[in-house]
Amino acid sequence: DAKTTQPTSMDCAEGRAANLPCNHSTISGNEYVYWYRQIHSQGPQYIIHGLKNNETNEMASLIITEDRKSSTLILPHATLRDTAVYYCIAGNQAGTALIFGKGTTLSVSS
Amino acid sequence: GAVVSQHPSRVICKSGTSVKIECRSLDFQATTMFWYRQFPKQSLMLMATSNEGSKATYEQGVEKDKFLINHASLTLSTLTVTSAHPEDSSFYICSARDPRVREGTYNEQFFGPGTRLTVL
């Protein structure tokens, strides 16, 4: 799996968009980008994944650069409940374990 | 999405005793489950891969005789911490991949809520 680099922490005001960057410059052509988040003392929660194209679901949007070396997770209207550690993972095939880095601690405040 | 449960959610035991943690896939069958450990203020660390009907695969540095994994059915994997000591106190989390996803494609996984183990 490709190594990912994320900022240690970020702050966001409630109601504003939270943009979480992730660098994965060594990603290979068939590796997906996955985003999970972990709220304190809970198991990780799947958010979104993508390969080449930008993706959007009910939780977030994922913007992947054309060269696929970086991506941004966008929470369009952050709420206090979005305060969590967000993990960006660049990984491969189904059936293998997801390897977690240190993630970004997002703090949403009112 | 698919649901994964863990039991117990929290356990406190005395040093030297063994503790069993269960991981269940509630609405799907999982041939593969994964076990992670998370210490305070740290990320999840993969401990082992649990395969139904065969021996688990352990990550380097994880003692297989201390952390016994049994995946006897397609919906249940168990992790037994044998002769637990205070340094084994941690948050243990299991996960299972979405079985509806074909092998070789994306790797969405579903995680249990975790088990907090405290060894006194």
mmCIF file of C-alpha atoms in Angstrom:
data_model
loop_
_atom_site.group_PDB
_atom_site.id
_atom_site.type_symbol
_atom_site.label_atom_id
_atom_site.label_comp_id
_atom_site.label_asym_id
_atom_site.label_seq_id
_atom_site.Cartn_x
_atom_site.Cartn_y
_atom_site.Cartn_z
ATOM 1 C CA ASP A 1 0.000 0.000 0.000
ATOM 2 C CA ALA A 2 1.162 3.501 -0.766
ATOM 3 C CA LYS A 3 2.216 5.746 2.102
ATOM 4 C CA THR A 4 -0.083 8.683 2.867
ATOM 5 C CA THR A 5 0.686 11.987 4.541
ATOM 6 C CA GLN A 6 -1.941 14.062 6.309
ATOM 7 C CA PRO A 7 -1.790 17.154 8.526
ATOM 8 C CA THR A 8 -1.870 16.271 12.188
ATOM 9 C CA SER A 9 -4.805 18.489 13.029
ATOM 10 C CA MET A 10 -7.262 20.958 11.540
ATOM 11 C CA ASP A 11 -9.950 23.252 12.876
ATOM 12 C CA CYS A 12 -13.244 24.138 11.239
ATOM 13 C CA ALA A 13 -16.158 26.343 12.183
ATOM 14 C CA GLU A 14 -19.539 24.707 12.383
ATOM 15 C CA GLY A 15 -21.488 25.122 9.148
ATOM 16 C CA ARG A 16 -18.407 25.747 7.056
ATOM 17 C CA ALA A 17 -16.814 23.317 4.641
ATOM 18 C CA ALA A 18 -14.002 21.170 6.000
ATOM 19 C CA ASN A 19 -11.328 20.366 3.446
ATOM 20 C CA LEU A 20 -8.966 17.603 4.539
ATOM 21 C CA PRO A 21 -5.912 17.056 2.338
ATOM 22 C CA CYS A 22 -3.986 13.845 1.819
ATOM 23 C CA ASN A 23 -0.770 13.251 -0.055
ATOM 24 C CA HIS A 24 -0.198 9.852 -1.649
ATOM 25 C CA SER A 25 2.513 10.576 -4.181
ATOM 26 C CA THR A 26 3.627 6.936 -4.498
ATOM 27 C CA ILE A 27 0.177 5.548 -5.226
ATOM 28 C CA SER A 28 0.068 2.957 -7.974
ATOM 29 C CA GLY A 29 -2.404 2.856 -10.800
ATOM 30 C CA ASN A 30 -4.722 0.270 -9.326
ATOM 31 C CA GLU A 31 -4.753 1.522 -5.734
ATOM 32 C CA TYR A 32 -7.882 3.151 -4.426
ATOM 33 C CA VAL A 33 -8.024 6.076 -2.027
ATOM 34 C CA TYR A 34 -10.222 5.399 1.008
ATOM 35 C CA TRP A 35 -11.331 7.721 3.754
ATOM 36 C CA TYR A 36 -12.461 6.568 7.155
ATOM 37 C CA ARG A 37 -13.096 8.464 10.333
ATOM 38 C CA GLN A 38 -13.003 7.496 13.966
ATOM 39 C CA ILE A 39 -14.989 9.267 16.602
ATOM 40 C CA HIS A 40 -13.521 8.958 20.068
ATOM 41 C CA SER A 41 -13.676 5.405 21.474
ATOM 42 C CA GLN A 42 -15.584 4.006 18.508
ATOM 43 C CA GLY A 43 -14.664 1.810 15.565
ATOM 44 C CA PRO A 44 -13.693 3.493 12.288
ATOM 45 C CA GLN A 45 -16.526 4.508 9.966
ATOM 46 C CA TYR A 46 -16.259 4.277 6.189
ATOM 47 C CA ILE A 47 -16.771 7.615 4.431
ATOM 48 C CA ILE A 48 -15.915 7.337 0.767
ATOM 49 C CA HIS A 49 -13.457 5.881 -1.718
ATOM 50 C CA GLY A 50 -12.281 6.634 -5.240
ATOM 51 C CA LEU A 51 -9.869 5.548 -7.921
ATOM 52 C CA LYS A 52 -9.538 8.281 -10.528
ATOM 53 C CA ASN A 53 -12.743 10.271 -10.683
ATOM 54 C CA ASN A 54 -14.136 12.623 -8.090
ATOM 55 C CA GLU A 55 -16.785 10.997 -5.944
ATOM 56 C CA THR A 56 -19.677 12.267 -3.864
ATOM 57 C CA ASN A 57 -22.029 10.563 -1.457
ATOM 58 C CA GLU A 58 -24.342 11.627 1.324
ATOM 59 C CA MET A 59 -21.457 12.144 3.718
ATOM 60 C CA ALA A 60 -18.716 13.816 1.722
ATOM 61 C CA SER A 61 -16.993 14.535 -1.569
ATOM 62 C CA LEU A 62 -13.626 13.205 -2.637
ATOM 63 C CA ILE A 63 -11.511 15.194 -5.033
ATOM 64 C CA ILE A 64 -8.549 13.335 -6.562
ATOM 65 C CA THR A 65 -5.957 15.240 -8.547
ATOM 66 C CA GLU A 66 -5.393 14.256 -12.139
ATOM 67 C CA ASP A 67 -1.983 12.762 -11.360
ATOM 68 C CA ARG A 68 -3.549 10.944 -8.380
ATOM 69 C CA LYS A 69 -0.761 12.039 -6.095
ATOM 70 C CA SER A 70 -3.076 13.803 -3.693
ATOM 71 C CA SER A 71 -6.711 14.056 -2.741
ATOM 72 C CA THR A 72 -9.035 16.167 -0.622
ATOM 73 C CA LEU A 73 -11.976 15.038 1.445
ATOM 74 C CA ILE A 74 -14.666 17.683 1.657
ATOM 75 C CA LEU A 75 -17.336 17.801 4.336
ATOM 76 C CA PRO A 76 -19.605 20.489 2.855
ATOM 77 C CA HIS A 77 -21.255 21.699 6.055
ATOM 78 C CA ALA A 78 -19.328 20.527 9.082
ATOM 79 C CA THR A 79 -21.198 19.923 12.327
ATOM 80 C CA LEU A 80 -19.956 19.327 15.839
ATOM 81 C CA ARG A 81 -20.582 15.615 15.312
ATOM 82 C CA ASP A 82 -17.959 15.609 12.562
ATOM 83 C CA THR A 83 -15.219 16.095 15.160
ATOM 84 C CA ALA A 84 -13.105 12.959 14.713
ATOM 85 C CA VAL A 85 -9.826 11.556 13.440
ATOM 86 C CA TYR A 86 -9.923 11.221 9.654
ATOM 87 C CA TYR A 87 -7.796 8.582 7.983
ATOM 88 C CA CYS A 88 -6.751 8.599 4.346
ATOM 89 C CA ILE A 89 -5.636 5.178 3.100
ATOM 90 C CA ALA A 90 -4.239 4.279 -0.289
ATOM 91 C CA GLY A 91 -4.742 0.589 -0.725
ATOM 92 C CA ASN A 92 -5.255 -2.179 -3.130
ATOM 93 C CA GLN A 93 -7.283 -5.201 -3.531
ATOM 94 C CA ALA A 94 -10.321 -6.343 -1.676
ATOM 95 C CA GLY A 95 -9.528 -8.992 0.875
ATOM 96 C CA THR A 96 -6.436 -7.318 2.289
ATOM 97 C CA ALA A 97 -6.274 -5.379 5.527
ATOM 98 C CA LEU A 98 -6.480 -1.610 5.581
ATOM 99 C CA ILE A 99 -3.337 -0.060 7.013
ATOM 100 C CA PHE A 100 -3.959 3.102 9.005
ATOM 101 C CA GLY A 101 -1.604 6.053 9.308
ATOM 102 C CA LYS A 102 -1.822 8.736 11.950
ATOM 103 C CA GLY A 103 -4.722 10.609 10.384
ATOM 104 C CA THR A 104 -5.932 14.162 10.835
ATOM 105 C CA THR A 105 -7.756 15.232 13.974
ATOM 106 C CA LEU A 106 -10.562 17.525 12.847
ATOM 107 C CA SER A 107 -12.056 19.765 15.500
ATOM 108 C CA VAL A 108 -15.333 21.447 14.623
ATOM 109 C CA SER A 109 -16.334 24.277 16.901
ATOM 110 C CA SER A 110 -19.368 26.519 17.173
ATOM 111 C CA GLY B 1 -23.952 -0.954 5.015
ATOM 112 C CA ALA B 2 -22.995 -4.245 6.597
ATOM 113 C CA VAL B 3 -22.979 -4.466 10.395
ATOM 114 C CA VAL B 4 -20.197 -5.846 12.561
ATOM 115 C CA SER B 5 -20.645 -6.262 16.296
ATOM 116 C CA GLN B 6 -18.213 -6.944 19.109
ATOM 117 C CA HIS B 7 -18.739 -8.369 22.550
ATOM 118 C CA PRO B 8 -18.040 -7.331 25.198
ATOM 119 C CA SER B 9 -17.740 -3.597 24.650
ATOM 120 C CA ARG B 10 -15.702 -3.234 27.789
ATOM 121 C CA VAL B 11 -13.910 -5.710 30.040
ATOM 122 C CA ILE B 12 -11.796 -5.391 33.148
ATOM 123 C CA CYS B 13 -9.776 -8.377 34.300
ATOM 124 C CA LYS B 14 -7.014 -9.304 36.682
ATOM 125 C CA SER B 15 -3.481 -9.870 35.511
ATOM 126 C CA GLY B 16 -2.891 -13.479 34.496
ATOM 127 C CA THR B 17 -6.421 -14.238 33.372
ATOM 128 C CA SER B 18 -7.593 -14.855 29.813
ATOM 129 C CA VAL B 19 -10.143 -12.745 28.011
ATOM 130 C CA LYS B 20 -12.189 -13.664 24.939
ATOM 131 C CA ILE B 21 -13.491 -11.010 22.538
ATOM 132 C CA GLU B 22 -16.085 -11.892 19.926
ATOM 133 C CA CYS B 23 -16.505 -10.293 16.517
ATOM 134 C CA ARG B 24 -19.680 -11.053 14.594
ATOM 135 C CA SER B 25 -20.890 -10.115 11.141
ATOM 136 C CA LEU B 26 -24.619 -9.651 11.678
ATOM 137 C CA ASP B 27 -26.085 -9.543 8.208
ATOM 138 C CA PHE B 28 -23.452 -11.067 5.993
ATOM 139 C CA GLN B 29 -20.909 -13.867 5.876
ATOM 140 C CA ALA B 30 -17.272 -12.922 6.208
ATOM 141 C CA THR B 31 -14.576 -15.343 5.132
ATOM 142 C CA THR B 32 -11.954 -12.865 6.282
ATOM 143 C CA MET B 33 -11.894 -10.658 9.334
ATOM 144 C CA PHE B 34 -9.140 -8.469 10.681
ATOM 145 C CA TRP B 35 -8.086 -7.652 14.236
ATOM 146 C CA TYR B 36 -6.554 -4.325 15.214
ATOM 147 C CA ARG B 37 -5.246 -2.879 18.454
ATOM 148 C CA GLN B 38 -5.224 0.785 19.347
ATOM 149 C CA PHE B 39 -3.345 2.346 22.249
ATOM 150 C CA PRO B 40 -4.348 5.787 23.588
ATOM 151 C CA LYS B 41 -3.673 8.648 21.185
ATOM 152 C CA GLN B 42 -2.304 6.247 18.578
ATOM 153 C CA SER B 43 -3.583 4.868 15.316
ATOM 154 C CA LEU B 44 -4.966 1.406 14.674
ATOM 155 C CA MET B 45 -2.337 -1.293 14.359
ATOM 156 C CA LEU B 46 -3.132 -4.459 12.454
ATOM 157 C CA MET B 47 -2.591 -7.543 14.597
ATOM 158 C CA ALA B 48 -3.769 -10.408 12.455
ATOM 159 C CA THR B 49 -5.918 -11.610 9.608
ATOM 160 C CA SER B 50 -8.527 -14.178 10.548
ATOM 161 C CA ASN B 51 -9.559 -16.667 7.885
ATOM 162 C CA GLU B 52 -12.582 -18.904 8.238
ATOM 163 C CA GLY B 53 -11.559 -22.514 8.551
ATOM 164 C CA SER B 54 -7.822 -21.920 8.618
ATOM 165 C CA LYS B 55 -5.092 -20.506 10.801
ATOM 166 C CA ALA B 56 -4.828 -16.802 11.325
ATOM 167 C CA THR B 57 -1.990 -14.790 9.831
ATOM 168 C CA TYR B 58 -0.225 -12.637 12.397
ATOM 169 C CA GLU B 59 1.676 -9.408 11.819
ATOM 170 C CA GLN B 60 5.317 -9.224 12.761
ATOM 171 C CA GLY B 61 5.787 -8.705 16.462
ATOM 172 C CA VAL B 62 2.388 -10.072 17.480
ATOM 173 C CA GLU B 63 2.651 -13.199 19.622
ATOM 174 C CA LYS B 64 0.367 -15.845 18.171
ATOM 175 C CA ASP B 65 0.445 -17.890 21.367
ATOM 176 C CA LYS B 66 -0.703 -14.916 23.381
ATOM 177 C CA PHE B 67 -3.381 -13.656 21.023
ATOM 178 C CA LEU B 68 -5.343 -16.700 19.944
ATOM 179 C CA ILE B 69 -7.663 -16.197 17.005
ATOM 180 C CA ASN B 70 -10.401 -18.604 16.021
ATOM 181 C CA HIS B 71 -12.635 -18.111 12.990
ATOM 182 C CA ALA B 72 -14.851 -21.143 13.281
ATOM 183 C CA SER B 73 -17.805 -19.879 11.276
ATOM 184 C CA LEU B 74 -18.541 -17.385 8.538
ATOM 185 C CA THR B 75 -20.050 -14.957 11.015
ATOM 186 C CA LEU B 76 -17.827 -15.239 14.070
ATOM 187 C CA SER B 77 -14.178 -14.633 14.848
ATOM 188 C CA THR B 78 -12.825 -14.640 18.387
ATOM 189 C CA LEU B 79 -9.682 -13.122 19.851
ATOM 190 C CA THR B 80 -8.482 -14.572 23.144
ATOM 191 C CA VAL B 81 -5.876 -12.646 25.082
ATOM 192 C CA THR B 82 -4.174 -15.306 27.169
ATOM 193 C CA SER B 83 -2.523 -14.550 30.490
ATOM 194 C CA ALA B 84 -3.310 -10.874 30.108
ATOM 195 C CA HIS B 85 -1.006 -8.284 31.647
ATOM 196 C CA PRO B 86 -1.439 -4.536 32.151
ATOM 197 C CA GLU B 87 0.511 -3.800 28.972
ATOM 198 C CA ASP B 88 -2.197 -5.645 27.020
ATOM 199 C CA SER B 89 -4.703 -2.999 28.070
ATOM 200 C CA SER B 90 -5.898 -1.469 24.826
ATOM 201 C CA PHE B 91 -8.821 -0.899 22.465
ATOM 202 C CA TYR B 92 -9.332 -3.974 20.263
ATOM 203 C CA ILE B 93 -11.228 -3.551 17.003
ATOM 204 C CA CYS B 94 -12.264 -6.071 14.364
ATOM 205 C CA SER B 95 -13.317 -5.525 10.779
ATOM 206 C CA ALA B 96 -14.715 -7.505 7.887
ATOM 207 C CA ARG B 97 -14.759 -6.782 4.208
ATOM 208 C CA ASP B 98 -17.961 -6.286 2.284
ATOM 209 C CA PRO B 99 -18.619 -9.699 0.755
ATOM 210 C CA ARG B 100 -20.659 -8.201 -2.056
ATOM 211 C CA VAL B 101 -17.479 -6.693 -3.477
ATOM 212 C CA ARG B 102 -15.623 -8.781 -5.976
ATOM 213 C CA GLU B 103 -12.082 -9.797 -5.251
ATOM 214 C CA GLY B 104 -9.646 -7.495 -6.972
ATOM 215 C CA THR B 105 -11.813 -4.433 -6.695
ATOM 216 C CA TYR B 106 -12.204 -1.850 -4.008
ATOM 217 C CA ASN B 107 -11.774 -2.761 -0.406
ATOM 218 C CA GLU B 108 -14.579 -1.272 1.670
ATOM 219 C CA GLN B 109 -14.512 -2.741 5.125
ATOM 220 C CA PHE B 110 -16.849 -2.494 8.062
ATOM 221 C CA PHE B 111 -15.570 -2.124 11.576
ATOM 222 C CA GLY B 112 -16.943 -3.247 14.891
ATOM 223 C CA PRO B 113 -17.465 -0.756 17.706
ATOM 224 C CA GLY B 114 -14.377 -1.963 19.559
ATOM 225 C CA THR B 115 -13.673 -3.612 22.917
ATOM 226 C CA ARG B 116 -11.920 -1.722 25.686
ATOM 227 C CA LEU B 117 -9.707 -4.114 27.672
ATOM 228 C CA THR B 118 -8.299 -3.033 31.010
ATOM 229 C CA VAL B 119 -5.966 -5.413 32.823
ATOM 230 C CA LEU B 120 -5.376 -4.623 36.472
#
